[in-house]
Coordinates of N, CA and C in Angstrom, one line a residue:
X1 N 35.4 20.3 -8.5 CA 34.2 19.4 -8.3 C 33.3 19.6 -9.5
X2 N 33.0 18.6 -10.0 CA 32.0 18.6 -11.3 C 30.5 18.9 -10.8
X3 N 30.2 19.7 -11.7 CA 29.1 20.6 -11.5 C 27.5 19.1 -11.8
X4 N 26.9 19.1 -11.0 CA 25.6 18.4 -11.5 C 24.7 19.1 -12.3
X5 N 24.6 18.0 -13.4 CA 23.7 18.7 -14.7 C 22.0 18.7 -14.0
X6 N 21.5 20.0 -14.7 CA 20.4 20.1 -14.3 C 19.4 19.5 -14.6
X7 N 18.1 18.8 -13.9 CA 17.4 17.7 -14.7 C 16.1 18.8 -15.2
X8 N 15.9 18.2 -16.2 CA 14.7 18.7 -17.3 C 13.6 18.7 -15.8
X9 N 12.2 20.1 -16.1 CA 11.6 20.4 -15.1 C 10.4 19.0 -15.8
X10 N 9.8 18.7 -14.7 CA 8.6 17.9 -15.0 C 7.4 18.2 -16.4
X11 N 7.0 19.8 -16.1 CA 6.5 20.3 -17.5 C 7.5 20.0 -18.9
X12 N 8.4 20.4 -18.7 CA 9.6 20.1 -20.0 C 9.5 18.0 -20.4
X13 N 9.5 17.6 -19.3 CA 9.2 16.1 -19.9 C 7.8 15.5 -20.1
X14 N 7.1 16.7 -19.8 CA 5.6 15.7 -20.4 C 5.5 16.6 -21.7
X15 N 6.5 17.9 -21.9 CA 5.8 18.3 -23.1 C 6.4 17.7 -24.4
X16 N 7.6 16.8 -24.1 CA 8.4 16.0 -25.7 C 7.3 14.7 -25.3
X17 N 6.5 14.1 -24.1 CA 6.2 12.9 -24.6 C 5.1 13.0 -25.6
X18 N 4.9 11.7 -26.5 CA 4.3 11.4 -27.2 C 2.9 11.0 -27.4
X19 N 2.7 9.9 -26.3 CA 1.8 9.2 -26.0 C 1.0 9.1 -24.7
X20 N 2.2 8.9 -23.8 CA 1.9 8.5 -21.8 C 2.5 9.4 -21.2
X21 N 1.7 9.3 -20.5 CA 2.7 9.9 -18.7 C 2.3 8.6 -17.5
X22 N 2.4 7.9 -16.8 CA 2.0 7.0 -16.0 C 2.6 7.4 -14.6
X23 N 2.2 7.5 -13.5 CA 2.3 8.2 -12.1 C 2.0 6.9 -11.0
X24 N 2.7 6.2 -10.3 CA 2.5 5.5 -9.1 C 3.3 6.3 -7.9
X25 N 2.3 6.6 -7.0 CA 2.3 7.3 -5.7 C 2.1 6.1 -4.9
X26 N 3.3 5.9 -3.7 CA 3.2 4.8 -2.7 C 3.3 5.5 -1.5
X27 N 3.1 6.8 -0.9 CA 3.0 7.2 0.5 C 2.3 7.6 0.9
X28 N 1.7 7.5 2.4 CA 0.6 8.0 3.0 C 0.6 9.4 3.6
X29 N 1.8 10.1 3.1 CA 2.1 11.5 3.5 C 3.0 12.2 2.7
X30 N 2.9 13.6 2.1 CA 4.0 14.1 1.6 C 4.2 15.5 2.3
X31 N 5.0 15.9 2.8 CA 5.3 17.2 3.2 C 6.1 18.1 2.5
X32 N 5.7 18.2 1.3 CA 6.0 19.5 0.0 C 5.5 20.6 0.4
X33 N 6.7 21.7 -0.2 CA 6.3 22.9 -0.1 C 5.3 23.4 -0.4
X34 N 5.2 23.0 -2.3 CA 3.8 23.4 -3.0 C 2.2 23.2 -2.3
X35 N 2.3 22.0 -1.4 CA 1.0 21.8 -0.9 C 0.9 22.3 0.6
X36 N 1.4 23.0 1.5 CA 1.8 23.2 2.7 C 0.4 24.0 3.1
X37 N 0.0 25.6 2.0 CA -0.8 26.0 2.6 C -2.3 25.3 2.2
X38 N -2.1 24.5 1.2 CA -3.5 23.4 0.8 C -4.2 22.8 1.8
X39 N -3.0 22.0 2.0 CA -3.2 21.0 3.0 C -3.5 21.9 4.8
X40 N -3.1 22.5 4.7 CA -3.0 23.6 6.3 C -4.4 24.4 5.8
X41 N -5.2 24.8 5.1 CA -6.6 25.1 4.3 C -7.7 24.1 4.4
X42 N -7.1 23.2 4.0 CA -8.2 21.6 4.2 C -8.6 21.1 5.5
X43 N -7.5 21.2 6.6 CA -7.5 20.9 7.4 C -7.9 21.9 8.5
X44 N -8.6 23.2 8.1 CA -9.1 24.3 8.7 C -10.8 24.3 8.4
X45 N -11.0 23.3 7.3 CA -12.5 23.3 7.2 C -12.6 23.2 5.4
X46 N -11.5 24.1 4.9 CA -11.5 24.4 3.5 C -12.0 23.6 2.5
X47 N -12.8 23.3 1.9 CA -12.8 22.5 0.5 C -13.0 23.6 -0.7
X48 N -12.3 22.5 -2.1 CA -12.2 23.2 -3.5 C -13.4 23.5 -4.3
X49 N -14.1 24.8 -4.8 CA -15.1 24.3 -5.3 C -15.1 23.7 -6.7
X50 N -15.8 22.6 -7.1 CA -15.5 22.6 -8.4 C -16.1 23.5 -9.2
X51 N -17.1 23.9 -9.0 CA -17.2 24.9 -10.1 C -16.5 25.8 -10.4
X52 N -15.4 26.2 -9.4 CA -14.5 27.4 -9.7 C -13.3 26.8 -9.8
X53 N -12.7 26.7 -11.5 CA -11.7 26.2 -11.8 C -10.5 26.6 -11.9
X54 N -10.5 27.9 -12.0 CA -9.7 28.8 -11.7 C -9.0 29.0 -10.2
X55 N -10.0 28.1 -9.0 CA -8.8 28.2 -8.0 C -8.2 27.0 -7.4
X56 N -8.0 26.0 -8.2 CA -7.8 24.6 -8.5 C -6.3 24.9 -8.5
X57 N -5.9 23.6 -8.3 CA -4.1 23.4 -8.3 C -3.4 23.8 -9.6
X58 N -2.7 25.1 -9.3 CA -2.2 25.5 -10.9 C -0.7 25.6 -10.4
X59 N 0.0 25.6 -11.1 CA -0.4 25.3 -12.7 C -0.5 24.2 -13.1
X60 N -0.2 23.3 -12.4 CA -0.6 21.6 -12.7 C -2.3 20.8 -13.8
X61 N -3.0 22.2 -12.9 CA -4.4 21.3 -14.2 C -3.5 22.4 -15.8
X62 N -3.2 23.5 -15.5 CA -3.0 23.5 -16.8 C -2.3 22.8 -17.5
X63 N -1.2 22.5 -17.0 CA -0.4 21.2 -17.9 C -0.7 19.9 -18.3
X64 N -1.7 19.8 -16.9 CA -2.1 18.4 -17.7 C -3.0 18.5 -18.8
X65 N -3.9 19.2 -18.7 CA -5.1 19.1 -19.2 C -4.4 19.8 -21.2
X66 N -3.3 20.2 -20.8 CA -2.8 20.4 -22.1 C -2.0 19.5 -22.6
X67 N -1.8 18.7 -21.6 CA -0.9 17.5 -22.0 C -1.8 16.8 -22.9
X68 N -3.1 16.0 -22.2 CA -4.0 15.2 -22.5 C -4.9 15.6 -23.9
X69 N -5.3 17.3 -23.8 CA -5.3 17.6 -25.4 C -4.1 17.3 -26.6
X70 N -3.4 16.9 -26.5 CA -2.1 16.7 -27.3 C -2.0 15.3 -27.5
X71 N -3.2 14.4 -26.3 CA -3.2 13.0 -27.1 C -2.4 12.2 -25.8
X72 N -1.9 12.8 -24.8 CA -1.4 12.3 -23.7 C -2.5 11.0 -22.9
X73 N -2.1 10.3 -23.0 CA -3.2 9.3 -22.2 C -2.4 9.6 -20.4
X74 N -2.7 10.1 -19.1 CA -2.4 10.4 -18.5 C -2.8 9.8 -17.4
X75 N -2.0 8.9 -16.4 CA -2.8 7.7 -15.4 C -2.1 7.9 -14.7
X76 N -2.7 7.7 -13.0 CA -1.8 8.0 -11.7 C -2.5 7.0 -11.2
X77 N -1.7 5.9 -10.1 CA -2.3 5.5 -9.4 C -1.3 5.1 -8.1
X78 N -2.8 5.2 -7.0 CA -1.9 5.3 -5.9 C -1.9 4.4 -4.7
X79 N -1.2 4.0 -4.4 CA -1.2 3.1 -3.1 C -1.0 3.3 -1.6
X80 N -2.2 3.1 -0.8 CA -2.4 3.7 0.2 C -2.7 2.7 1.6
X81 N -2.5 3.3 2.5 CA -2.9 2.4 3.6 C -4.3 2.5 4.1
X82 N -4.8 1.7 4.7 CA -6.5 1.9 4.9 C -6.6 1.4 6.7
X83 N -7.2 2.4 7.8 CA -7.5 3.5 7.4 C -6.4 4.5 7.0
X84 N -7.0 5.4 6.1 CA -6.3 6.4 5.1 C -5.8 7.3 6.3
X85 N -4.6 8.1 6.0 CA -4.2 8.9 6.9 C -5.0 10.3 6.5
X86 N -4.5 11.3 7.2 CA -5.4 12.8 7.1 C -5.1 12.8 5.8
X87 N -3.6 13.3 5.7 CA -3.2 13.5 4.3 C -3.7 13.1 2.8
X88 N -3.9 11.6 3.0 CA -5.0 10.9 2.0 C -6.3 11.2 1.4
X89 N -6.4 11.9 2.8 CA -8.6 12.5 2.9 C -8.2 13.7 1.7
X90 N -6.8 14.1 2.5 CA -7.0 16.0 1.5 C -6.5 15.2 0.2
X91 N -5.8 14.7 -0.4 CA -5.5 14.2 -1.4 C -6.9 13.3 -2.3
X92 N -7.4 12.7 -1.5 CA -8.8 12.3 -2.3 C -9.6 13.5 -2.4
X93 N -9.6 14.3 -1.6 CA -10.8 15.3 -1.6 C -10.7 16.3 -2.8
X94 N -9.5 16.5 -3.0 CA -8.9 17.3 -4.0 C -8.9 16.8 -5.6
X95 N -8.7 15.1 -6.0 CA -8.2 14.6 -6.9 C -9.4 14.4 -8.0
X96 N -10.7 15.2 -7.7 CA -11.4 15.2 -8.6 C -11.1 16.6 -10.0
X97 N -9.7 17.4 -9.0 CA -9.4 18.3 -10.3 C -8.3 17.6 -11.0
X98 N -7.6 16.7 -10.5 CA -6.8 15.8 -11.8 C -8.0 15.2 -12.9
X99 N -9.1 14.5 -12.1 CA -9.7 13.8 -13.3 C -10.8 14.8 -14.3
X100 N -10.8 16.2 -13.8 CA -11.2 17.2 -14.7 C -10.2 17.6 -15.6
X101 N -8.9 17.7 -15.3 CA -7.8 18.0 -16.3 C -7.3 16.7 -17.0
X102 N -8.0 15.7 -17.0 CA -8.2 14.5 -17.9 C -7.2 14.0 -17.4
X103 N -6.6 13.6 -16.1 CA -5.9 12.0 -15.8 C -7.0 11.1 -15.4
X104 N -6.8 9.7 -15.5 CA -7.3 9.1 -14.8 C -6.6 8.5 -13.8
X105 N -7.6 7.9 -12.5 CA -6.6 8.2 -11.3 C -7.2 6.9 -10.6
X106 N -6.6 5.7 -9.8 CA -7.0 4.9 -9.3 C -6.3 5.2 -7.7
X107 N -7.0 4.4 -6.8 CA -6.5 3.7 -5.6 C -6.6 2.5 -5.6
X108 N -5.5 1.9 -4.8 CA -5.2 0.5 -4.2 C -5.1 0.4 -2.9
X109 N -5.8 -0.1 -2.2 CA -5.6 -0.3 -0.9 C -3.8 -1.3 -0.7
X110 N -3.2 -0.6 0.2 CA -1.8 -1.6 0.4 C -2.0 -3.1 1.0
X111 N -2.9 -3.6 1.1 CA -3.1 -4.5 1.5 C -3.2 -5.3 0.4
X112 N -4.0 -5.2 -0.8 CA -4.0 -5.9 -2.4 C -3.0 -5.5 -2.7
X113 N -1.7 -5.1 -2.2 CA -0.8 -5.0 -2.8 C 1.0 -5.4 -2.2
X114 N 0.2 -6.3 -1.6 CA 1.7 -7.1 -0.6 C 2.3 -8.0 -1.7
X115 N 1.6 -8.5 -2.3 CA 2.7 -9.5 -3.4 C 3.3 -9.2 -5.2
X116 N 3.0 -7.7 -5.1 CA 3.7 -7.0 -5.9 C 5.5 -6.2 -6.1
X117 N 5.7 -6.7 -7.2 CA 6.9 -5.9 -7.0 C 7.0 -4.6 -7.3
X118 N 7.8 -3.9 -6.2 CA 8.0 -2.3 -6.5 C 8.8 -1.5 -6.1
X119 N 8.6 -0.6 -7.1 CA 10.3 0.5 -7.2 C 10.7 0.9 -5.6
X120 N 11.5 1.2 -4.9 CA 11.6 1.9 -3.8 C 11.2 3.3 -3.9
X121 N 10.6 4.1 -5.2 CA 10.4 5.0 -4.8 C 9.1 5.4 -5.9
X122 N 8.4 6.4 -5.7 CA 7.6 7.3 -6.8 C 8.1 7.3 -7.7
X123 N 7.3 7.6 -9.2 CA 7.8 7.6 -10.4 C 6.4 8.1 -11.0
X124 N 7.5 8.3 -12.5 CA 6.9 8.6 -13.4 C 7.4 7.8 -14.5
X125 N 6.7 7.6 -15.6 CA 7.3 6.8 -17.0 C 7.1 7.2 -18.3
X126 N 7.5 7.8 -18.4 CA 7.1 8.9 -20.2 C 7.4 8.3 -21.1
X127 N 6.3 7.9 -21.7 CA 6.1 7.0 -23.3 C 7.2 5.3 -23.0
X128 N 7.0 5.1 -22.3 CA 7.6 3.7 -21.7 C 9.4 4.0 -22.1
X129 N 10.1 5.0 -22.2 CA 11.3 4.6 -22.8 C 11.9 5.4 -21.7
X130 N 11.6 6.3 -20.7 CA 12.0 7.2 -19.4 C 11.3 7.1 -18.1
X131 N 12.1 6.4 -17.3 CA 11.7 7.0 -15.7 C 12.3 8.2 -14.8
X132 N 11.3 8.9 -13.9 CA 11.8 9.9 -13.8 C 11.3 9.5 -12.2
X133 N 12.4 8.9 -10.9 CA 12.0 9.0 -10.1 C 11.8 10.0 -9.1
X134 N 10.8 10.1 -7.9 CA 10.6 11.0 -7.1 C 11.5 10.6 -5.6
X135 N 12.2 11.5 -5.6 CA 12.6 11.2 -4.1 C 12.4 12.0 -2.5
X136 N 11.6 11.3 -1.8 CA 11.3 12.1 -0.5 C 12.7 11.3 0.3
X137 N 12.0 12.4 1.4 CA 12.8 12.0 3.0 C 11.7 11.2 3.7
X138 N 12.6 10.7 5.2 CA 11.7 10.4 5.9 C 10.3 11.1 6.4
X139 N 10.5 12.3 6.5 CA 9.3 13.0 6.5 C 8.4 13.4 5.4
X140 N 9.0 13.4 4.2 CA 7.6 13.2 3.1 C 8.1 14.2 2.4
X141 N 9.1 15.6 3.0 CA 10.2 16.0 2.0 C 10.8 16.2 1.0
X142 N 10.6 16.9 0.0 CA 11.6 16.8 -1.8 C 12.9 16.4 -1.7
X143 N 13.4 15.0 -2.0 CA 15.2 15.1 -2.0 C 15.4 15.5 -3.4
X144 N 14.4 15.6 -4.3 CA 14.7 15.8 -5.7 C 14.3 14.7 -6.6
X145 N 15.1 14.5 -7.6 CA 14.0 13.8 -8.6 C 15.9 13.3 -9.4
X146 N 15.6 11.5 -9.7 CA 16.5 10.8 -10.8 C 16.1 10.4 -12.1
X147 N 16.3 10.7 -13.1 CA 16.5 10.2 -14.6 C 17.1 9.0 -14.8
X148 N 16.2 7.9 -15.4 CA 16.8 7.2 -16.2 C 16.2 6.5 -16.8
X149 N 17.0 5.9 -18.1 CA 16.8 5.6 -19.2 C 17.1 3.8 -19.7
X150 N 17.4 3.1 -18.1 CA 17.9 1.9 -17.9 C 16.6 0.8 -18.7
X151 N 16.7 0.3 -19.6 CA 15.6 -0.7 -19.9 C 14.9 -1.5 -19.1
X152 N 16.3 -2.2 -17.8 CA 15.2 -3.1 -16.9 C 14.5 -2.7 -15.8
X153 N 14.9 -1.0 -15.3 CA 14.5 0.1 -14.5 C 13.1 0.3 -15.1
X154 N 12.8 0.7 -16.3 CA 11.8 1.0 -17.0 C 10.5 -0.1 -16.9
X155 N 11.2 -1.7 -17.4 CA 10.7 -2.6 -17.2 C 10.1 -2.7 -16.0
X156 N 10.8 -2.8 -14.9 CA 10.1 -3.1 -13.5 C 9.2 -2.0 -13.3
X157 N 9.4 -0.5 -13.4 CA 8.2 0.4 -12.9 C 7.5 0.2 -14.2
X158 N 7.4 -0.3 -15.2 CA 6.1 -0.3 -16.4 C 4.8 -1.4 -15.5
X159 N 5.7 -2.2 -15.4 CA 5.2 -3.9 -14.9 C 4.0 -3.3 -13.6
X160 N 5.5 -2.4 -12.4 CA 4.5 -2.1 -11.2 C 3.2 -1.4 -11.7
X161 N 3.5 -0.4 -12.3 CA 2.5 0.2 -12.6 C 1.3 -0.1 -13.0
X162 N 1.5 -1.0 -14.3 CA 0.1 -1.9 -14.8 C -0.3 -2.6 -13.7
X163 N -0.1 -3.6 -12.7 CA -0.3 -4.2 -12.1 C -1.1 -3.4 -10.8
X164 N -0.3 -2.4 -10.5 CA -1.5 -1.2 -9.4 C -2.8 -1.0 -10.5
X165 N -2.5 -0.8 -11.6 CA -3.5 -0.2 -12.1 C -4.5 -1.2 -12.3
X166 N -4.5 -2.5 -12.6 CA -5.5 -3.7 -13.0 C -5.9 -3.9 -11.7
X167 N -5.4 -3.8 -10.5 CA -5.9 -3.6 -9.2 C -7.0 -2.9 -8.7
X168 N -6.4 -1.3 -9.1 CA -7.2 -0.4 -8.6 C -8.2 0.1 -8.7
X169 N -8.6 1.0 -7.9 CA -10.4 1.2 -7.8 C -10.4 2.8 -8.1
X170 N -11.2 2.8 -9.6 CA -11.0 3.8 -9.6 C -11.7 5.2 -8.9
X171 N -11.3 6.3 -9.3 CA -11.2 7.8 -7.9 C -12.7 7.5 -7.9
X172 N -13.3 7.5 -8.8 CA -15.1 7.7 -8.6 C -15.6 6.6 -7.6
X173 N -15.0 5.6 -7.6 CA -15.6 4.2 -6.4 C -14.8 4.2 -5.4
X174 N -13.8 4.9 -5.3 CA -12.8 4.5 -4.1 C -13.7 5.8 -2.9
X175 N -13.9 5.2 -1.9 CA -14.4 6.0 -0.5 C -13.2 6.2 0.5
X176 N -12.9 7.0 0.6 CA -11.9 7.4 1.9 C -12.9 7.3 3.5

């Protein structure tokens, strides 16, 4: 049985990009490992403080925030249902340390966004010439993550992306 090649870690593909990293999130729940005790913290009363940056989501601000020194223009935006699920509240409540580690970050209500087209799944798009999709399960679960380098693949999540993005409201005006 042929062995599956191992895909490059997410740090390893923002550190050859050049230019971008572009991020569209389309679910109202994720049930990942890495956020398990976060979100189970948040939901006991917990909030992050900002002044203490040091206990902020690591290693993630570090990479970005070293991404974006390197010239990375770094954009997430996400599309949500309204009203927002719990999960959304901890995810806005939190997403003021992505835009300290220099992404900028929008919301779109799913409702401005019924006559868009779009990927079946999460993504990423590095310097427009790679997508690196995200795959959950039905419960919000890691199936893992696909590469590729297909032009019209690229094409359609570039397109979705801009289009959430000229939509959305950014993290400072958007109210959960």
């Amino acid at each position: 049985m042929p062995q599956r090649k191992q895909q490059p870690s997410f740090k390893e593909l923002l550190s050859t990009a050049k230019y971008s990293a572009v991020h569209l999130e389309m679910r109202d729940s994720y049930a990942v490992d890495y956020e398990e005790s976060g979100f189970a913290a948040w939901k006991a009363g917990h909030r992050l403080n900002p002044d203490d940056r040091g206990s902020w989501w690591r290693p993630w601000c570090d990479v970005a925030s070293q991404a974006v020194a390197r010239g990375i223009a770094m954009r997430r935006a996400r599309i949500v249902s309204e009203p927002v699920s719990e999960y959304i509240k901890f995810e806005h409540s939190e997403t003021f340390t992505n835009v300290a580690a220099g992404e900028q970050v929008r919301w779109l209500p799913r409702r401005q966004a019924s006559d868009l087209a779009l990927p079946g799944n999460d993504f990423w798009v590095f310097d427009d010439h790679l997508v690196r999709f995200h795959i959950f399960n039905g419960d919000g679960g890691d199936e893992g993550e696909e590469l590729t380098e297909d032009p019209d693949v690229i094409r359609l999540c570039r397109h979705a992306f801009n289009s959430v993005w000229a939509r959305g409201i950014p993290h400072e005006e958007y109210k959960v």
